[in-house]
Short mmCIF file of C-alpha atoms in Angstrom, two decimals:
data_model
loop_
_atom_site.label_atom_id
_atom_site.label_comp_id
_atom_site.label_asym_id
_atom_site.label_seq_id
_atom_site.Cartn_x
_atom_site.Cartn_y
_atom_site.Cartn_z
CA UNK A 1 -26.46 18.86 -16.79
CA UNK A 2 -29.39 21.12 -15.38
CA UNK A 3 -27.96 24.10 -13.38
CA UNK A 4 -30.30 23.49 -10.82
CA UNK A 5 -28.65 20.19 -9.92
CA UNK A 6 -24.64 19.34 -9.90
CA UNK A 7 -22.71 16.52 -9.24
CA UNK A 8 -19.34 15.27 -8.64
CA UNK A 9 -18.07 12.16 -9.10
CA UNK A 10 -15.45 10.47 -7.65
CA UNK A 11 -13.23 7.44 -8.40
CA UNK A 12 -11.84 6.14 -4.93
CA UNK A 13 -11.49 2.67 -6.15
CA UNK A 14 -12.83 -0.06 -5.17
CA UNK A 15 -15.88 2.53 -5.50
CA UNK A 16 -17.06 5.72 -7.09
CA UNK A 17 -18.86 7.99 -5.47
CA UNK A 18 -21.53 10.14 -6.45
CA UNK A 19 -22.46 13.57 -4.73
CA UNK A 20 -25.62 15.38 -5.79
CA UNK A 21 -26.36 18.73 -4.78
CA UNK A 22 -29.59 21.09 -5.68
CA UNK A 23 -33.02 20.30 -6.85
CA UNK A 24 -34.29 16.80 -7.70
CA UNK A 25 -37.67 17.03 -9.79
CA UNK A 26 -39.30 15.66 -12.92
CA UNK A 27 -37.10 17.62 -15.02
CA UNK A 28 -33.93 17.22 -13.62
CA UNK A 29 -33.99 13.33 -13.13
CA UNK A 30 -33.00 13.14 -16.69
CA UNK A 31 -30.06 14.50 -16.20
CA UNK A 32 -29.26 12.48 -13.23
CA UNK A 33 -30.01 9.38 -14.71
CA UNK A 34 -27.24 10.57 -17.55
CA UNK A 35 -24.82 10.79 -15.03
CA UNK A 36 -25.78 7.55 -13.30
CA UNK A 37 -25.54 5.53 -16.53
CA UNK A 38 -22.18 7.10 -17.88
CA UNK A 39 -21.00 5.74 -13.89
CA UNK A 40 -22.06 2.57 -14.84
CA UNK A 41 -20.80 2.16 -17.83
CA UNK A 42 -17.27 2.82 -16.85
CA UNK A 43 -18.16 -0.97 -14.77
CA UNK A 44 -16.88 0.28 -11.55
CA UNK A 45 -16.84 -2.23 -9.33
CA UNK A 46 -19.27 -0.24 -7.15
CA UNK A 47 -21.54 3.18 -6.61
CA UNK A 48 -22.41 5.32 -4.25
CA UNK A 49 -24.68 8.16 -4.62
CA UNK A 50 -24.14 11.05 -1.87
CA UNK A 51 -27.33 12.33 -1.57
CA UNK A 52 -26.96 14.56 1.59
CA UNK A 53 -27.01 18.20 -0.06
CA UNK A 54 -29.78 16.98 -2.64
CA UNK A 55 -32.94 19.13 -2.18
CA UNK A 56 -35.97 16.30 -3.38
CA UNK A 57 -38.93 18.74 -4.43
CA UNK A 58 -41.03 15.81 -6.41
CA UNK A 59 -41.12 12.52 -4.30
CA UNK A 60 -42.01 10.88 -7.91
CA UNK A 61 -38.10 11.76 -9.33
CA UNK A 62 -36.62 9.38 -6.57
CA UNK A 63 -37.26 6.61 -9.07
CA UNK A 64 -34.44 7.10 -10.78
CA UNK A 65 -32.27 5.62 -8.49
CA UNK A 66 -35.00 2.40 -8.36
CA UNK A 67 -34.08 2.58 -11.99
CA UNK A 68 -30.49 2.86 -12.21
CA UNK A 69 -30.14 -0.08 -10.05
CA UNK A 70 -32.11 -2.26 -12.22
CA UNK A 71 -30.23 -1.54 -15.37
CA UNK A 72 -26.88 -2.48 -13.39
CA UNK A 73 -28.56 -5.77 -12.01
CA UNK A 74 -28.21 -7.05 -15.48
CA UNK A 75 -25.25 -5.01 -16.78
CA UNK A 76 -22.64 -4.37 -15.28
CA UNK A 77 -23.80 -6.18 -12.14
CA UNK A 78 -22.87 -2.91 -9.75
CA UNK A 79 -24.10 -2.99 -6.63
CA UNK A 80 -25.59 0.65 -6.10
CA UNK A 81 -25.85 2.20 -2.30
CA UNK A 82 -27.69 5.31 -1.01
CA UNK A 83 -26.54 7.49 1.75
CA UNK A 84 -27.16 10.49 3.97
CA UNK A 85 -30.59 11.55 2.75
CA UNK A 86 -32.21 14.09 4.56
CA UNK A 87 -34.58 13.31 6.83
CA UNK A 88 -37.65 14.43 4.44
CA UNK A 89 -36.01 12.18 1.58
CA UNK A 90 -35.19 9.78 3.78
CA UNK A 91 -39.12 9.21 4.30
CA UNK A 92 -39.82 9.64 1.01
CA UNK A 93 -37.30 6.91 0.28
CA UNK A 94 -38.90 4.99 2.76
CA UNK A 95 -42.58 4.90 0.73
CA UNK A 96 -41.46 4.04 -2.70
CA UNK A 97 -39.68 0.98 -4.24
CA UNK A 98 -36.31 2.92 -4.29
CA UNK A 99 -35.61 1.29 -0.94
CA UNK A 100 -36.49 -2.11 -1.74
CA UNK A 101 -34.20 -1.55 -5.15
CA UNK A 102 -31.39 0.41 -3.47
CA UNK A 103 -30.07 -0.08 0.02
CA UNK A 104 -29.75 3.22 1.65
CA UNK A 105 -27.08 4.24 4.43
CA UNK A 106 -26.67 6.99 7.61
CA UNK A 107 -23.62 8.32 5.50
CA UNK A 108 -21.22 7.80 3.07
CA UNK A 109 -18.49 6.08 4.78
CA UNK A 110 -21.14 3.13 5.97
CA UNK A 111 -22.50 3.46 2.39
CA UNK A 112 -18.86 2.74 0.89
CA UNK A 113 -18.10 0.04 3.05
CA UNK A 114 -21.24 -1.92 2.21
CA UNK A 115 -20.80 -1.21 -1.20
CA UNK A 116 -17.57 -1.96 -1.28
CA UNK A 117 -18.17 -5.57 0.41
CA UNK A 118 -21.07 -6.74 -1.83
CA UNK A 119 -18.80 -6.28 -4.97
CA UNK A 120 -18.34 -8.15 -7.20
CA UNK A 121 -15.28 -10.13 -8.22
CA UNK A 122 -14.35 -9.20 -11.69
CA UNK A 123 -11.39 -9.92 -14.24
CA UNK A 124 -10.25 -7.40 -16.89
CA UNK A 125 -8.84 -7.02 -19.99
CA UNK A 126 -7.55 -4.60 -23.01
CA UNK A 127 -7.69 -6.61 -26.08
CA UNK A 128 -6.33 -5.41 -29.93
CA UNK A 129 -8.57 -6.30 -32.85
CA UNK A 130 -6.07 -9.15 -33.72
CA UNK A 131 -6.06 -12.47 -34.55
CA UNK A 132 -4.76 -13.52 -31.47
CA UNK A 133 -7.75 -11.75 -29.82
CA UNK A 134 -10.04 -14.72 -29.17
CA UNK A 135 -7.50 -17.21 -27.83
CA UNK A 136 -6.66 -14.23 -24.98
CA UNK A 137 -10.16 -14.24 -24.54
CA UNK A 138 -10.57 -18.07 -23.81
CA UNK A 139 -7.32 -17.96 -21.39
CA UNK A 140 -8.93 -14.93 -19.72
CA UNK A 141 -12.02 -17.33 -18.96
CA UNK A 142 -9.87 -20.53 -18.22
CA UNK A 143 -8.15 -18.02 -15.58
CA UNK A 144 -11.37 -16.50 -14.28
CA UNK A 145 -13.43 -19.88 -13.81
CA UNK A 146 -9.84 -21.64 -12.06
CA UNK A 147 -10.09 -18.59 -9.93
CA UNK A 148 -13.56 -18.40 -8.85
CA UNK A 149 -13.97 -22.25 -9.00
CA UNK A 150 -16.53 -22.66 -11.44
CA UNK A 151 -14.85 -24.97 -14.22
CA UNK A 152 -18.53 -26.20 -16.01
CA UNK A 153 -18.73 -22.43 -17.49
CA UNK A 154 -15.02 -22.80 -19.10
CA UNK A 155 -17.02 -24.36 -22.11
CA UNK A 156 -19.15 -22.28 -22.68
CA UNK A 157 -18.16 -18.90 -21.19
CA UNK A 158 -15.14 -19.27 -23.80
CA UNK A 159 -17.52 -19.85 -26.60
CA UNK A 160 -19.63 -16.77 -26.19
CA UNK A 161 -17.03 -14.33 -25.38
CA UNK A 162 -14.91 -15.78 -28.32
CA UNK A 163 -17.71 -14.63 -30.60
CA UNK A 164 -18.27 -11.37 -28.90
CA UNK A 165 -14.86 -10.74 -29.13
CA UNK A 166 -14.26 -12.07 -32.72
CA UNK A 167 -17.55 -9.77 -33.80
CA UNK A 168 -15.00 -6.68 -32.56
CA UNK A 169 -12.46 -7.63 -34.69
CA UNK A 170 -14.31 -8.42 -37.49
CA UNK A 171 -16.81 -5.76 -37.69
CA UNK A 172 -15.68 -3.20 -35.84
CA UNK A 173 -12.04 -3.14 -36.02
CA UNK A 174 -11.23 -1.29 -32.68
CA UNK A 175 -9.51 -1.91 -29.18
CA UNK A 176 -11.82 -3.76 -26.46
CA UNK A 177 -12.42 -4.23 -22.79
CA UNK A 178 -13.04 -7.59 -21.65
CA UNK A 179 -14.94 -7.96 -18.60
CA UNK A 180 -15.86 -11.33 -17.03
CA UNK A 181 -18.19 -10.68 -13.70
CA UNK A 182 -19.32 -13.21 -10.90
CA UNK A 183 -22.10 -11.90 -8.95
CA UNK A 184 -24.14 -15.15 -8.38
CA UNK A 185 -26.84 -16.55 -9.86
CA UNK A 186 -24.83 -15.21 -13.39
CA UNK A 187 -21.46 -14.64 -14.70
CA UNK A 188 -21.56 -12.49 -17.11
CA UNK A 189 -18.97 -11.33 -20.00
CA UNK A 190 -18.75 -8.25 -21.66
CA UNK A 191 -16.99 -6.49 -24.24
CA UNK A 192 -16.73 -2.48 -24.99
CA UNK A 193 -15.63 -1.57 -28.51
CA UNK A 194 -15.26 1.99 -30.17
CA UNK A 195 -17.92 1.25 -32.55
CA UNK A 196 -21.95 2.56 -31.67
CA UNK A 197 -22.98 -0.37 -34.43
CA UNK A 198 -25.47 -2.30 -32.42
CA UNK A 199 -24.94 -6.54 -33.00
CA UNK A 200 -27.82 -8.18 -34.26
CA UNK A 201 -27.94 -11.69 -35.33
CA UNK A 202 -28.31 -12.86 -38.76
CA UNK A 203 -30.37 -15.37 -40.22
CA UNK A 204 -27.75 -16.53 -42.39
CA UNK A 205 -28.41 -19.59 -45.25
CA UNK A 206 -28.03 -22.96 -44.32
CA UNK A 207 -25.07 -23.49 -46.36
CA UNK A 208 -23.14 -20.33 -45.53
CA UNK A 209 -19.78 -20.99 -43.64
CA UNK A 210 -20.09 -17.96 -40.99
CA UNK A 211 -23.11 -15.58 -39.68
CA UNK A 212 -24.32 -17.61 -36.57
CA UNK A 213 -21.96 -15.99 -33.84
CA UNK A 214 -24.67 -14.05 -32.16
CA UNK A 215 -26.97 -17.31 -32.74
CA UNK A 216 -24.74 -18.94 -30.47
CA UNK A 217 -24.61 -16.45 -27.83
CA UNK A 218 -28.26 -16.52 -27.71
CA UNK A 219 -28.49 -19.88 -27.66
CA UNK A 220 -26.07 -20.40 -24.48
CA UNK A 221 -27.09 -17.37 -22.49
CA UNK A 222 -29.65 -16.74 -19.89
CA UNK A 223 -29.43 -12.79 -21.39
CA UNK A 224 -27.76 -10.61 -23.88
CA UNK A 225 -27.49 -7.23 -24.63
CA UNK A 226 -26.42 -4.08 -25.74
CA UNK A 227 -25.70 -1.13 -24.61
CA UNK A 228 -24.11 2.15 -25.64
CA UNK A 229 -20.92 3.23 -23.82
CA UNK A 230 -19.44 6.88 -25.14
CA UNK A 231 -18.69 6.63 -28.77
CA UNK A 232 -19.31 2.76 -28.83
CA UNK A 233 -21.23 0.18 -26.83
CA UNK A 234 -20.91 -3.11 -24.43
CA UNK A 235 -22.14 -6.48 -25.70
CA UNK A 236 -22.63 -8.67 -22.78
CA UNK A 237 -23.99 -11.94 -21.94
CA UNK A 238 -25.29 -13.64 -18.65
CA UNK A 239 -24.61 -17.61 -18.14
CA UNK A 240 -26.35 -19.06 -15.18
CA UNK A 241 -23.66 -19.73 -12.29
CA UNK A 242 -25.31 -21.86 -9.79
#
């Protein structure tokens, strides 16, 4: 990171908090983009970012919150809260789209506590690359749509993150986190492997026996994606939950 800007981050579950401190410009942005993305790709279940000692010297670099937020709207569905800007930022917040993007908070305690009530429900899992893998994946959605009471996606939920799943063990070989999400109008299913490999859907023959798992997931999902998490990535999926 740019030693003109720190941060510290903070896990204090349900949320993780993220304090900024020292120059925000066009150069510096990158950096705290980095750090915003490596936040959300841990899937906390939300994030605040502290921006009280955070000295704002390019109004234009405030987009990279707007921009953050976006990415988690689709993955990993983490609602994202600003607080205690000074007052300068504050206005500055004010003109752009960052505030229509990212709700924005007196201080971090009333920035937590909305964050922490717009989260989410989510249901996790460590998974071996086993045979056994994809039935625990299909009781992990039968358990998550019983839960949140939404039995039409049992079908189909179980079918995409079956071949998400099954792609892990058969191509990458490595533990996984499953992640099933509701945050209304999706839910959305994820996986996180060890392997950066990014999934990409054959075109297999018509007579060949496998090949069409990623077919399938395209074919049921409003969405899917990739995206790389430390050494690996996430594969997620978004099925419209009306």
């Amino acid at each position: 990171m740019s030693t003109r800007i720190r941060c510290e981050v903070r896990d204090e579950t349900p949320v993780t908090i993220v304090r900024l401190a020292g120059a925000l410009d066009l150069g510096t942005m990158r950096s705290v983009h980095t750090v915003l993305d490596r936040c959300l790709t841990a899937q906390p279940d939300a994030l605040v970012v502290d921006l009280e000692k955070l000295d704002v010297t390019d109004p234009l670099a405030l987009s990279v919150f707007a921009a953050a937020a976006r990415r988690a709207a689709d993955w990993p569905a983490v609602p994202m809260v600003l607080s205690a800007p000074p007052r300068e930022t504050a206005a500055w917040l004010a003109e752009t789209t960052a505030c229509r993007v990212v709700p924005v908070r007196r201080d971090c305690a009333q920035a937590a506590a909305l964050a922490g009530a717009v989260a989410a429900p989510r249901l996790r899992a460590r998974l071996e690359p086993v045979a056994g893998a994809c039935r625990r994946a299909r009781e992990l959605v039968t358990d998550a749509c019983g839960r949140w009471n939404i039995p039409e996606l049992a079908g189909p939920a179980s079918l995409v993150l079956s071949e998400l799943v099954g792609n892990v063990v058969r191509h990458a070989g490595t533990p996984m986190q499953v992640t099933l999400t509701l945050r209304r109008p999706y839910l959305r299913v994820a996986v996180m492997d060890g392997s950066p490999a990014d999934p990409r859907a054959a075109d297999p023959d018509l007579r060949a026996e496998g090949g069409r798992g990623l077919m399938l997931v395209r074919e049921l999902t409003q969405r899917w994606g990739s995206t790389p998490a430390g050494a690996g990535k996430v594969v997620w999926a978004m099925l419209p939950a009306n």
